[in-house]
């Protein structure tokens, strides 16, 4: 349940970039689908929303940077950067792929493209650095792999039909592996809108994601992993003859939480064998999740991230190491008071990694003995390369790292250098400023835990005045609100005259694995105490009106926005997005029930009491806070019936409430009109109820 309505934690904002599936038409019918529901949009949006959006378009522009990839020798960088804003109108153009010197990237180099009107993404250098592979998506919306050779010629390599993600060169340069869903009708994963149910549920229309490989010369595609397993991540062995991959039985949106690690010989999917099953593993990994598998350069070991994770892609935990046959499993970072997220081998004895800690990002190098540690770059800024959460591009030969980074007072730039000499190597956004509002890191202690969050001040803040505050709880719960520049939600609330507090309570990343696991079997209790203590901490430092507090969140934040108002009357208004009101009924309604056992300790059928104690519906008579409830009608992670149940109970009890259901939307909304309507209704609800 990772999506947050306001925050962009751990790369979570990327979860919105999912294309909706097409609605099928009956042969011979007109273009109007009589089964597609109509929606009446909010009639009178606050004019200040349009004013704020206009100021964003016409103000100081920020050029976005979508990906960075170092060449193997560390001398060049392939990167995706936004085009210049259109003169006069202030509208941002598209994203373009460039190749630049690694330590002086400039978007002035000629763009590399699959053709006119095509978008480019996911650049990947061949092992010899002579060829750049990238994904091009043109008018047919079908992604394909393209190659740009040393002469600058671009050619199309694949001709597939379906989804294509995570392209990765084999170490010998003979092929390019990728994740592939043949003839896909929707994006793999639970964030996309679920298909309308038809036929035998769980059997008909199930789409499976495989590890596939395209011959780098002919483009011929072969399936590497067994077609019976849904693959989530993979890595090539150094011999290019084997692949390690994380997979589970389909349907893939439901079984990532019990996924195992497999190895397979390329060319023989039947040779796949499980080398690690966290469900049955002993020690600290037992019952947890695994991600980011990486072979050591000599192929003898595999390192990965293991921890309590509530969503694939929202990675965090400890760094584990084992032999490439699954033997000798060990936790290299046990007890660490931070959250490792992404890893890359520096050499056979050292692992470079990124981590979150109390609002900062760290880059460090860890010895495989678990003791040797080289601390590198650290800052209250993000780390990203376009590969995964907090990912970076690393050249072992040059001992050089590159990534993009932004922070509350720094717009995004490319950073590069050796682990202890990393610096910004672009200045394309040096002119950008977020001076109208300010975001600061706040920290506090509660129940023996150290907690961190972000507080955005109202525009032109005057300590002599009292201001209302919105508390926004992130999704997950295993995620975090990280440092970002000019977040749309934070900026809008600041423009409207609100403080915005985005806490990282227990259950979040950033304070170590024990902190992440501290809300197991305790949803809505310890984490709510952390949040309320954070409100107190903010009020001690700033001029906040405690009589005008609002609460909101999406997914797990939506649950908190439902449950919290049954436990405290401190909030004057609440807006719950894609929330959960009844964990007992939710267990039987959602498409991802496998995620719940690691957090609740048992199924709802074996221990209904642990689910009941965190269900808002069981305390509904205590609610006095007006609540707006928002949800997509095809949300598989937090199904609409959960929102109906909360709304129905509040309405039956005479409480002020409203439910808005958005047609053809999943857990992450894709329709811009729906996103605009959601913003308008949320602002109006707070304005009306927090006067």
XYZ file of C-alpha atoms in Angstrom:
691
model
C 0.000 0.000 0.000
C 2.694 2.416 -0.920
C 1.157 5.408 -2.679
C 1.093 8.714 -0.798
C -1.242 11.492 -1.869
C 1.261 14.243 -1.186
C 4.712 12.840 -0.472
C 7.194 11.395 -2.925
C 8.871 8.885 -0.639
C 11.486 6.418 -1.898
C 10.613 6.999 -5.459
C 6.956 6.440 -4.736
C 5.749 9.275 -7.001
C 6.774 7.140 -9.947
C 3.917 4.824 -9.094
C 1.510 7.216 -10.794
C 3.143 6.785 -14.194
C 1.019 3.816 -15.188
C -0.993 3.808 -18.404
C -4.664 2.851 -18.019
C -5.820 -0.156 -19.961
C -8.206 0.315 -22.849
C -11.882 -0.451 -22.392
C -12.983 -3.036 -24.916
C -15.821 -2.225 -27.315
C -18.432 -4.562 -28.672
C -18.028 -5.218 -32.394
C -20.152 -2.797 -34.314
C -20.884 -0.541 -31.353
C -20.367 3.200 -31.368
C -17.475 4.799 -29.518
C -19.515 5.313 -26.343
C -19.231 2.440 -23.918
C -22.540 2.217 -22.080
C -20.786 0.437 -19.232
C -18.348 3.291 -18.556
C -19.712 5.363 -15.657
C -19.978 9.121 -15.893
C -18.615 11.390 -13.193
C -19.735 14.835 -12.159
C -16.687 16.903 -11.307
C -16.391 19.324 -8.419
C -18.228 22.470 -9.412
C -16.312 25.285 -7.726
C -12.594 24.606 -7.201
C -10.812 27.116 -5.017
C -9.433 29.754 -7.451
C -6.165 29.755 -5.511
C -5.435 26.271 -6.875
C -5.415 27.625 -10.432
C -3.417 30.612 -9.246
C -0.805 28.336 -7.719
C -0.640 26.108 -10.810
C -0.245 29.164 -13.022
C 2.607 30.431 -10.879
C 4.289 27.042 -11.228
C 4.003 27.140 -15.020
C 5.139 30.710 -15.458
C 7.613 30.927 -12.591
C 11.211 29.804 -12.498
C 11.243 26.586 -14.532
C 12.890 23.405 -13.286
C 14.253 21.007 -15.867
C 13.592 17.451 -14.846
C 16.228 14.706 -15.020
C 14.778 11.253 -15.439
C 17.753 8.871 -15.464
C 21.545 8.718 -15.399
C 23.818 5.862 -16.500
C 27.613 5.855 -16.351
C 29.586 4.150 -19.109
C 31.689 1.174 -17.904
C 34.892 3.233 -18.007
C 33.249 6.106 -16.127
C 34.049 8.655 -18.834
C 30.560 9.190 -20.296
C 27.079 9.492 -18.947
C 23.772 8.767 -20.655
C 20.987 10.789 -19.126
C 17.369 11.744 -19.665
C 16.713 15.464 -19.257
C 13.719 17.705 -19.888
C 13.723 20.045 -22.852
C 13.658 23.799 -22.416
C 10.284 25.311 -21.455
C 8.272 26.625 -24.374
C 8.868 30.364 -24.741
C 6.097 32.564 -23.381
C 3.763 29.824 -22.196
C 6.049 28.330 -19.591
C 4.944 24.784 -20.476
C 7.558 22.105 -20.089
C 8.502 20.043 -23.093
C 9.344 16.364 -23.255
C 12.267 14.305 -21.964
C 15.276 13.627 -24.178
C 18.210 11.221 -24.049
C 21.742 12.641 -24.272
C 25.310 11.361 -24.002
C 27.760 13.687 -22.229
C 31.162 13.695 -20.520
C 30.566 12.182 -17.094
C 31.879 15.125 -15.084
C 30.386 17.878 -17.236
C 26.995 16.764 -18.560
C 25.248 19.275 -20.799
C 21.852 18.974 -22.482
C 23.262 20.790 -25.504
C 24.514 17.536 -27.051
C 22.274 16.179 -29.831
C 19.350 14.166 -28.520
C 19.162 10.420 -29.161
C 15.750 9.169 -30.174
C 13.919 6.232 -31.711
C 12.224 8.710 -34.065
C 10.016 11.772 -34.258
C 7.424 11.811 -31.509
C 9.063 8.930 -29.623
C 10.010 9.056 -25.955
C 13.232 7.560 -24.637
C 13.909 5.940 -21.269
C 16.074 3.425 -19.372
C 19.478 3.930 -21.041
C 21.933 1.041 -20.565
C 25.554 0.822 -21.764
C 26.907 -2.385 -23.255
C 29.732 -3.967 -21.225
C 32.356 -2.648 -23.673
C 30.806 0.834 -23.676
C 30.437 0.897 -27.450
C 26.638 0.615 -27.644
C 23.862 2.302 -25.736
C 20.586 0.416 -25.399
C 17.459 2.310 -24.435
C 13.711 1.866 -24.447
C 11.828 3.850 -27.054
C 8.058 4.295 -27.016
C 6.466 5.747 -30.122
C 2.964 6.431 -31.453
C 1.779 2.858 -30.927
C 2.605 3.148 -27.189
C 4.502 -0.141 -27.417
C 7.943 0.005 -25.754
C 10.824 -1.538 -27.696
C 14.577 -1.795 -27.148
C 16.687 0.377 -29.456
C 20.455 0.414 -29.911
C 22.688 3.401 -30.583
C 26.072 2.251 -31.911
C 29.458 3.976 -31.746
C 28.799 5.808 -35.030
C 25.593 7.323 -33.658
C 23.241 5.148 -35.701
C 20.012 4.149 -33.915
C 18.252 0.887 -34.796
C 15.309 -1.008 -33.365
C 16.274 -4.313 -31.752
C 13.019 -5.853 -30.471
C 9.593 -6.209 -32.038
C 7.546 -7.469 -29.128
C 3.972 -6.927 -27.995
C 3.514 -6.413 -24.278
C 5.204 -4.671 -21.364
C 8.981 -4.290 -21.246
C 10.929 -3.078 -18.217
C 14.359 -3.352 -16.555
C 16.635 -3.884 -19.591
C 20.025 -5.267 -18.504
C 22.973 -6.316 -20.674
C 24.476 -9.766 -20.228
C 28.099 -9.345 -19.065
C 29.419 -10.780 -22.342
C 27.319 -8.326 -24.402
C 25.560 -11.085 -26.307
C 22.026 -10.255 -25.210
C 19.860 -7.873 -23.232
C 17.630 -9.260 -20.509
C 14.358 -7.615 -19.527
C 11.090 -8.244 -17.705
C 8.316 -9.055 -20.141
C 4.561 -9.649 -20.060
C 3.508 -10.990 -23.431
C 0.375 -9.329 -24.875
C -0.159 -7.422 -21.648
C -3.419 -5.535 -21.198
C -2.280 -3.668 -18.085
C 0.875 -2.913 -16.168
C 2.109 -5.730 -13.949
C 1.489 -5.048 -10.272
C -1.266 -3.981 -7.951
C -1.114 -0.207 -8.522
C -2.750 -0.365 -11.950
C -6.516 -0.595 -12.275
C -7.729 -4.154 -11.912
C -9.519 -5.789 -14.820
C -13.282 -6.049 -14.382
C -13.856 -9.574 -13.040
C -15.137 -12.074 -15.574
C -14.960 -15.828 -15.821
C -13.163 -17.958 -13.266
C -11.565 -15.451 -10.907
C -7.871 -16.109 -10.317
C -7.602 -18.371 -13.339
C -8.893 -16.543 -16.395
C -6.875 -13.683 -17.874
C -3.940 -13.952 -15.465
C -0.852 -12.293 -16.975
C 2.610 -13.498 -15.973
C 5.855 -11.527 -16.110
C 8.948 -13.426 -17.268
C 12.644 -12.763 -17.512
C 13.320 -12.626 -21.249
C 16.398 -11.890 -23.339
C 16.891 -10.341 -26.767
C 19.861 -11.376 -28.870
C 21.936 -8.189 -29.217
C 22.573 -8.840 -32.931
C 19.347 -10.384 -34.237
C 16.778 -9.142 -31.728
C 15.418 -12.676 -31.347
C 13.637 -12.948 -27.995
C 13.795 -16.005 -25.750
C 12.157 -16.583 -22.382
C 14.734 -17.237 -19.647
C 12.613 -17.948 -16.575
C 9.884 -20.614 -16.330
C 6.603 -19.401 -17.781
C 4.810 -20.672 -14.679
C 6.554 -18.174 -12.371
C 5.969 -14.415 -12.135
C 9.377 -12.706 -12.025
C 9.926 -9.353 -10.287
C 13.686 -8.675 -10.478
C 16.740 -10.375 -11.922
C 20.513 -10.166 -12.331
C 22.939 -11.791 -14.731
C 25.696 -14.050 -13.420
C 29.179 -12.956 -14.578
C 29.388 -15.975 -16.918
C 26.262 -14.743 -18.803
C 25.019 -18.333 -18.652
C 22.919 -18.026 -15.521
C 20.426 -15.585 -14.069
C 19.292 -15.043 -10.477
C 15.710 -13.852 -10.203
C 13.044 -13.213 -7.588
C 9.723 -14.842 -8.429
C 6.539 -16.419 -7.121
C 3.545 -18.272 -8.430
C 0.990 -16.031 -10.191
C -0.969 -13.833 -9.855
C 2.045 -11.592 -9.518
C 0.308 -8.659 -7.857
C -0.486 -10.865 -4.855
C 2.519 -13.108 -4.289
C 5.579 -10.852 -4.160
C 5.455 -11.007 -0.347
C 6.209 -14.739 -0.446
C 8.593 -14.633 -3.418
C 11.717 -16.784 -3.480
C 15.091 -16.354 -5.150
C 15.831 -18.701 -8.042
C 18.723 -19.352 -10.370
C 18.326 -20.647 -13.907
C 20.614 -21.577 -16.778
C 19.913 -19.381 -19.792
C 18.355 -21.397 -22.571
C 16.835 -23.921 -20.157
C 13.921 -22.519 -18.129
C 13.256 -25.987 -16.713
C 16.578 -25.808 -14.856
C 15.281 -23.121 -12.479
C 15.736 -23.953 -8.811
C 14.961 -22.074 -5.618
C 18.039 -21.128 -3.627
C 16.321 -18.999 -0.967
C 12.818 -19.083 0.496
C 12.333 -16.343 3.126
C 9.136 -18.008 4.333
C 11.138 -20.980 5.589
C 14.521 -19.281 6.100
C 15.889 -19.053 9.597
C 17.364 -16.086 11.397
C 16.446 -12.441 10.894
C 15.182 -12.979 7.311
C 12.425 -15.382 8.322
C 9.047 -14.299 6.945
C 10.394 -11.103 5.365
C 10.766 -9.934 1.757
C 13.736 -9.829 -0.613
C 14.782 -7.419 -3.364
C 17.713 -6.161 -5.477
C 19.626 -9.439 -6.053
C 23.199 -8.833 -7.243
C 25.927 -11.325 -8.201
C 29.464 -10.615 -7.010
C 31.968 -9.999 -9.848
C 33.402 -13.497 -9.443
C 29.945 -15.097 -9.328
C 30.577 -16.808 -5.998
C 28.116 -14.753 -3.931
C 24.791 -12.971 -4.205
C 23.939 -9.896 -2.130
C 20.414 -8.546 -1.716
C 18.177 -6.395 0.464
C 15.964 -8.222 2.951
C 13.404 -6.674 5.270
C 9.773 -6.075 6.117
C 8.531 -4.415 2.923
C 4.913 -3.584 2.203
C 5.272 -3.136 -1.584
C 7.538 -4.254 -4.365
C 9.666 -1.316 -5.468
C 9.499 0.357 -2.061
C 12.716 -1.323 -0.948
C 14.349 -1.217 2.455
C 15.915 -3.491 5.052
C 19.322 -4.997 5.754
C 22.061 -6.098 3.353
C 22.284 -9.893 3.186
C 24.977 -12.057 1.624
C 24.962 -15.726 0.625
C 26.731 -18.083 -1.728
C 25.375 -18.245 -5.259
C 23.936 -21.645 -4.360
C 22.046 -20.160 -1.402
C 24.465 -21.339 1.273
C 25.925 -19.351 4.145
C 23.183 -16.735 4.501
C 24.263 -13.816 6.695
C 22.988 -10.351 7.627
C 25.777 -7.818 7.097
C 24.005 -4.827 8.667
C 22.091 -6.286 11.593
C 21.220 -3.633 14.179
C 22.082 -0.755 11.861
C 20.097 2.413 12.736
C 19.392 3.233 9.114
C 17.727 1.585 6.119
C 19.855 0.276 3.232
C 17.897 0.450 -0.015
C 20.055 -0.237 -3.080
C 23.332 -2.087 -3.658
C 26.061 -2.562 -6.294
C 29.274 -4.552 -6.012
C 32.449 -2.455 -5.931
C 34.674 -5.562 -6.057
C 34.510 -9.118 -4.733
C 34.966 -7.929 -1.147
C 33.017 -4.653 -1.055
C 29.435 -3.546 -1.688
C 28.434 0.041 -2.445
C 25.006 0.926 -1.079
C 22.543 3.748 -0.524
C 20.478 4.143 2.616
C 17.974 6.402 4.361
C 18.665 7.845 7.800
C 16.654 10.533 9.621
C 15.774 12.538 6.536
C 19.163 12.143 4.870
C 20.516 9.895 2.133
C 23.856 8.176 2.600
C 26.183 6.482 0.122
C 28.695 4.101 1.653
C 30.831 1.036 0.923
C 30.568 -2.054 3.113
C 33.025 -4.938 3.361
C 31.635 -8.425 2.950
C 32.970 -9.123 6.439
C 30.229 -6.801 7.705
C 32.763 -4.718 9.615
C 34.723 -2.653 7.111
C 32.723 0.490 6.313
C 33.675 3.478 4.183
C 31.229 6.342 4.764
C 30.776 8.480 1.675
C 28.394 11.202 0.547
C 25.561 12.214 2.861
C 22.982 14.999 2.546
C 19.316 15.817 3.229
C 18.678 15.067 -0.444
C 17.312 12.267 -2.597
C 19.277 9.701 -4.602
C 17.947 8.332 -7.895
C 19.145 6.972 -11.220
C 15.942 5.664 -12.801
C 16.676 2.012 -11.997
C 14.958 1.528 -8.632
C 14.353 3.235 -5.296
C 17.428 5.238 -4.183
C 19.429 3.683 -7.030
C 22.702 4.974 -8.413
C 24.887 4.151 -11.405
C 28.276 2.705 -10.502
C 31.432 2.117 -12.534
C 33.669 -0.359 -10.654
C 36.511 0.205 -13.127
C 36.547 3.951 -12.457
C 35.339 3.618 -8.839
C 32.806 6.283 -9.703
C 29.131 6.859 -8.814
C 26.498 8.984 -10.551
C 22.910 9.805 -9.647
C 20.401 12.637 -9.589
C 19.623 14.432 -6.363
C 17.301 17.105 -5.021
C 16.409 18.445 -1.602
C 14.056 20.927 0.038
C 16.309 23.827 -0.964
C 18.024 22.267 -4.007
C 16.449 21.508 -7.370
C 17.487 18.337 -9.154
C 21.003 18.073 -10.593
C 23.355 15.291 -11.676
C 25.908 14.301 -9.040
C 29.029 12.247 -9.758
C 32.454 11.327 -8.400
C 34.179 8.743 -6.245
C 32.244 7.743 -3.095
C 33.965 10.413 -0.981
C 34.261 13.085 -3.651
C 30.745 13.289 -5.047
C 29.582 16.718 -6.219
C 26.979 18.311 -8.451
C 28.294 18.180 -12.018
C 25.398 20.098 -13.580
C 24.007 23.520 -12.754
C 20.980 23.503 -15.034
C 18.622 24.327 -12.147
C 20.934 26.557 -10.124
C 18.539 29.460 -10.696
C 15.530 27.588 -9.294
C 14.280 28.488 -5.856
C 11.482 27.474 -3.519
C 11.786 30.664 -1.458
C 8.020 31.217 -1.277
C 7.812 28.352 1.207
C 10.358 26.506 3.312
C 10.565 22.833 4.275
C 12.549 21.780 7.342
C 13.372 18.453 8.936
C 11.884 18.007 12.400
C 12.861 15.267 14.856
C 11.424 14.062 18.132
C 11.509 11.130 20.545
C 8.573 8.952 21.568
C 8.208 5.610 23.350
C 11.951 5.056 23.113
C 12.062 5.710 19.352
C 13.669 8.572 17.474
C 11.282 9.881 14.800
C 11.783 12.264 11.881
C 9.439 14.129 9.567
C 9.194 17.091 7.198
C 7.416 20.352 7.972
C 6.567 22.787 5.178
C 5.837 26.321 6.344
C 3.128 28.552 4.865
C 4.226 30.995 2.202
C 5.598 34.187 3.734
C 5.349 32.686 7.206
C 4.839 35.244 9.991
C 5.508 33.897 13.523
C 3.124 36.506 14.900
C 0.181 34.768 13.186
C -1.492 31.424 13.852
C -1.791 28.992 10.954
C -3.724 25.755 10.434
C -1.792 22.548 9.745
C -2.428 19.452 7.631
C -0.820 16.167 8.679
C -0.198 13.901 5.694
C 0.571 10.241 6.443
C 2.514 8.321 3.791
C 1.541 4.999 2.260
C 3.256 1.736 2.937
C 3.625 1.509 5.862
C 7.151 0.366 4.906
C 8.233 3.530 3.099
C 9.294 7.028 3.991
C 8.735 10.630 3.039
C 12.113 11.635 1.708
C 13.665 14.998 0.909
C 12.297 16.569 -2.271
C 12.189 19.898 -4.050
C 8.944 21.759 -4.612
C 6.558 18.885 -4.012
C 3.202 19.818 -5.551
C 1.152 18.937 -2.477
C 3.440 20.706 -0.033
C 3.724 23.767 -2.255
C -0.028 24.029 -2.720
C -0.780 23.775 0.991
C 1.884 26.388 1.696
C 0.292 28.661 -0.903
C -3.102 28.193 0.765
C -1.682 29.244 4.129
C -1.227 25.860 5.813
C 1.616 24.119 7.527
C 2.089 20.601 6.177
C 3.594 17.926 8.434
C 4.748 14.707 6.756
C 5.930 12.367 9.527
C 7.878 9.109 9.272
C 6.466 7.230 12.288
C 7.413 3.722 13.379
C 6.900 1.337 10.499
C 8.770 3.760 8.212
C 12.247 3.472 6.752
C 15.150 5.568 7.987
C 15.788 4.384 11.544
C 16.722 0.730 11.081
C 14.874 -2.546 10.636
C 13.690 -2.715 14.252
C 11.916 0.619 13.726
C 10.292 -0.675 10.518
C 9.001 -3.747 12.330
C 7.815 -1.825 15.398
C 4.236 -1.531 14.162
C 3.707 -5.231 13.470
C 0.381 -6.294 15.019
C -0.043 -2.675 16.146
C -1.389 -0.688 13.187
C -2.841 2.646 14.251
C -1.545 2.692 17.809
C 2.195 3.257 18.226
C 2.458 4.971 14.854
C -0.423 7.293 15.742
C 1.277 8.158 19.045
C 4.424 8.997 17.060
C 2.413 11.242 14.740
C 0.644 13.086 17.549
C 3.956 13.599 19.335
C 5.271 15.033 16.058
C 2.362 17.480 16.000
C 3.324 18.539 19.520
C 6.951 18.969 18.469
C 5.981 21.146 15.497
C 3.685 23.279 17.653
C 6.491 23.931 20.128
C 8.670 25.366 17.369
C 6.178 27.169 15.131
C 2.992 29.203 15.352
C 0.441 26.453 14.626
C -3.230 26.650 15.618
C -3.943 23.381 17.446
C -7.675 23.983 16.965
C -7.270 23.787 13.184
C -5.535 20.493 12.445
C -6.369 18.354 9.423
C -5.414 14.784 8.561
C -5.000 13.094 5.199
C -3.221 10.237 3.467
C -3.501 7.631 0.734
C -3.354 3.837 1.052
C -1.845 3.143 4.488
C -2.199 6.890 5.017
C -5.851 6.471 4.059
C -6.222 3.779 6.714
C -4.630 6.094 9.269
C -6.989 8.889 8.222
C -9.915 6.554 8.951
C -8.584 4.925 12.113
C -7.080 7.994 13.798
C -10.392 9.813 13.982
C -11.791 6.889 16.007
C -8.953 7.290 18.523
C -8.609 11.066 18.868
C -10.764 14.153 18.377
C -7.758 16.360 17.783
C -8.323 16.722 14.029
C -11.008 19.091 12.768
C -11.225 17.476 9.319
C -9.916 14.363 7.588
C -9.587 13.198 3.988
C -9.001 9.466 3.504
C -7.786 8.272 0.127
C -7.938 4.566 -0.786
C -8.271 3.712 2.884
C -9.053 0.586 4.886
C -11.857 0.703 7.425
C -12.179 -2.971 8.345
C -9.136 -5.239 8.202
C -11.313 -8.321 8.633
C -13.470 -7.744 5.565
C -10.497 -6.256 3.693
C -8.652 -9.568 3.900
C -11.297 -11.197 1.728
C -11.736 -8.306 -0.711
C -8.285 -7.210 -1.826
C -6.027 -8.592 -4.553
C -2.932 -8.641 -2.316
C -3.818 -10.561 0.840
C -0.355 -12.154 1.018
C 1.149 -8.886 2.288
C -0.856 -9.044 5.491
C 0.584 -12.103 7.227
C 4.086 -10.607 7.702
C 2.494 -7.576 9.372
C -0.321 -9.219 11.355
C 1.469 -12.481 12.168
C -1.335 -14.749 10.977
C -4.238 -14.849 8.564
C -7.520 -13.266 9.563
C -8.976 -16.755 9.838
C -6.342 -17.817 12.374
C -6.242 -14.619 14.453
C -9.236 -12.361 13.774
C -8.652 -10.390 16.973
C -5.395 -8.788 15.775
C -7.217 -7.537 12.680
C -10.249 -6.357 14.645
C -8.261 -4.196 17.066
C -6.969 -1.995 14.197
C -10.281 -1.710 12.355
C -11.854 1.743 12.408
C -15.312 0.243 11.959
C -15.145 -1.261 15.460
C -14.720 2.187 17.034
C -16.931 4.133 14.644
C -19.202 5.535 17.370
C -16.314 7.625 18.676
C -15.941 9.702 15.495
C -16.701 13.414 15.602
C -14.343 14.522 12.786
C -15.906 15.244 9.354
C -14.363 12.906 6.781
C -14.135 12.995 2.989
C -13.428 9.590 1.428
C -11.897 9.131 -2.044
C -11.210 5.911 -3.971
C -10.875 4.412 -7.441
C -13.505 1.888 -8.458
C -10.909 -0.661 -9.659
C -8.444 -0.399 -6.820
C -7.065 -3.862 -6.063
C -4.794 -2.817 -3.179
C -7.455 -0.962 -1.162
C -10.784 -1.924 -2.760
C -13.667 0.530 -2.938
C -15.909 -1.531 -0.583
C -13.623 -0.462 2.276
C -14.451 3.165 1.545
C -18.141 2.332 1.175
C -18.110 0.621 4.568
C -16.592 3.631 6.331
C -18.853 6.111 4.575
C -21.982 4.029 5.207
C -21.229 3.770 8.919
C -20.539 7.481 9.315
C -23.660 8.430 7.375
C -25.822 5.999 9.348
C -24.569 7.561 12.581
C -25.319 11.074 11.374
C -21.677 12.114 10.999
C -20.561 14.570 8.346
C -19.047 12.583 5.489
C -18.849 12.290 1.719
C -17.671 9.481 -0.577
C -16.334 10.063 -4.096
C -15.619 7.072 -6.351
C -13.498 7.644 -9.450
C -14.330 5.433 -12.462
C -11.689 3.280 -14.179
C -9.044 4.164 -11.593
C -6.783 1.819 -9.677
C -4.659 2.468 -6.619
C -2.621 5.054 -8.482
C -4.798 7.491 -10.446
C -3.915 8.044 -14.103
C -6.618 10.432 -15.325
C -5.416 14.068 -14.934
C -9.009 15.262 -14.585
C -9.549 12.906 -11.675
C -6.349 14.056 -9.992
C -7.445 17.682 -10.373
C -10.880 16.868 -8.979
C -9.327 15.032 -6.050
C -7.220 18.091 -5.226
C -10.176 20.446 -5.515
C -12.389 18.367 -3.219
C -9.632 17.884 -0.658
C -8.883 21.605 -0.456
C -12.573 22.471 -0.184
C -13.106 19.922 2.594
C -10.317 21.358 4.707
C -11.350 24.930 4.001
C -14.983 24.242 4.926
C -14.288 22.286 8.088
C -11.235 24.034 9.530
C -12.443 27.617 9.676
